[in-house]
Every structure is written in C-alpha cells, then in structure tokens.
Tab-separated table of C-alpha atoms in Angstrom:
chain	number	residue	atom	x	y	z
A	239	MET	CA	-8.501	61.172	-28.258
A	240	ASP	CA	-11.632	59.028	-28.088
A	241	THR	CA	-9.671	55.999	-29.289
A	242	LEU	CA	-7.012	56.535	-26.630
A	243	ALA	CA	-9.639	56.746	-23.882
A	244	ARG	CA	-11.269	53.550	-25.123
A	245	ARG	CA	-7.931	51.723	-25.171
A	246	LEU	CA	-7.066	52.902	-21.665
A	247	THR	CA	-10.468	51.758	-20.423
A	248	ILE	CA	-10.004	48.302	-21.949
A	249	ILE	CA	-6.496	47.989	-20.512
A	250	SER	CA	-7.736	49.074	-17.079
A	251	LEU	CA	-10.537	46.508	-17.142
A	252	MET	CA	-8.095	43.782	-18.151
A	253	MET	CA	-5.817	44.732	-15.243
A	254	VAL	CA	-8.752	44.537	-12.821
A	255	VAL	CA	-9.704	41.077	-14.101
A	256	PHE	CA	-6.083	39.924	-13.794
A	257	ALA	CA	-5.823	41.256	-10.245
A	258	MET	CA	-9.029	39.480	-9.228
A	259	MET	CA	-7.844	36.199	-10.740
A	260	LEU	CA	-4.483	36.522	-9.001
A	261	GLY	CA	-6.164	37.213	-5.673
A	262	ALA	CA	-8.427	34.178	-6.071
A	263	ALA	CA	-5.461	31.964	-6.929
A	264	VAL	CA	-3.468	33.143	-3.910
A	265	SER	CA	-6.464	32.597	-1.646
A	266	ALA	CA	-7.041	29.078	-2.981
A	267	ASP	CA	-3.362	28.229	-2.595
A	268	THR	CA	-3.336	29.507	0.990
A	269	GLU	CA	-6.368	27.388	1.862
A	270	ARG	CA	-4.814	24.334	0.203
A	271	ARG	CA	-1.587	24.771	2.159
A	272	ALA	CA	-3.484	25.204	5.439
A	273	LYS	CA	-5.347	21.930	4.838
A	274	THR	CA	-2.080	20.141	4.024
A	275	TYR	CA	-0.636	20.960	7.435
A	276	VAL	CA	-3.676	19.909	9.481
A	277	GLY	CA	-2.617	17.215	11.896
A	278	SER	CA	1.064	18.075	11.831
A	279	LEU	CA	3.291	17.735	14.881
A	280	SER	CA	3.954	21.451	15.154
A	281	ASP	CA	1.538	24.192	16.126
A	282	CYS	CA	0.463	25.881	12.881
A	283	THR	CA	-0.723	29.195	14.274
A	284	ALA	CA	0.677	31.220	11.374
A	285	HIS	CA	-0.829	28.923	8.685
A	286	THR	CA	2.260	29.132	6.527
A	287	ALA	CA	4.670	26.487	5.375
A	288	GLN	CA	7.726	28.062	6.998
A	289	PHE	CA	6.211	27.776	10.492
A	290	CYS	CA	4.841	24.276	9.948
A	291	GLN	CA	7.909	22.260	8.995
A	292	ALA	CA	7.207	19.107	11.032
A	293	ARG	CA	4.574	17.017	9.274
A	294	LEU	CA	3.331	13.500	9.897
C-alpha cells in the first residue's frame, strides 16, 4: 500500500508539472500572436488570430 501511495504521489506531481508547462506555453504563444498583429489594419480587440485577419 505504501508503494502505491508513493507511485500516485509521483504521478500527481508529474501531472502538475506538465500542466504548469502547458499553461506557460499557451501564455507565451498568446503573447507572441498578440505582438504579431500589432499594427494590423483591423481592430484587434479580441487578441486572437480569427478576429485579426487583415495584416499589413
């Protein structure tokens, strides 16, 4: 039973690390996309690619 608890703890910690890395990657990608559309012809109020189609 002690081995099972240890394995579950390790798996849970690995899932937390993965979730944090995924969140950081999504955040970085969102910031990169927002900078790409700065100066475009359309109004980028939503900060997403689908609302900012017209670019210089």
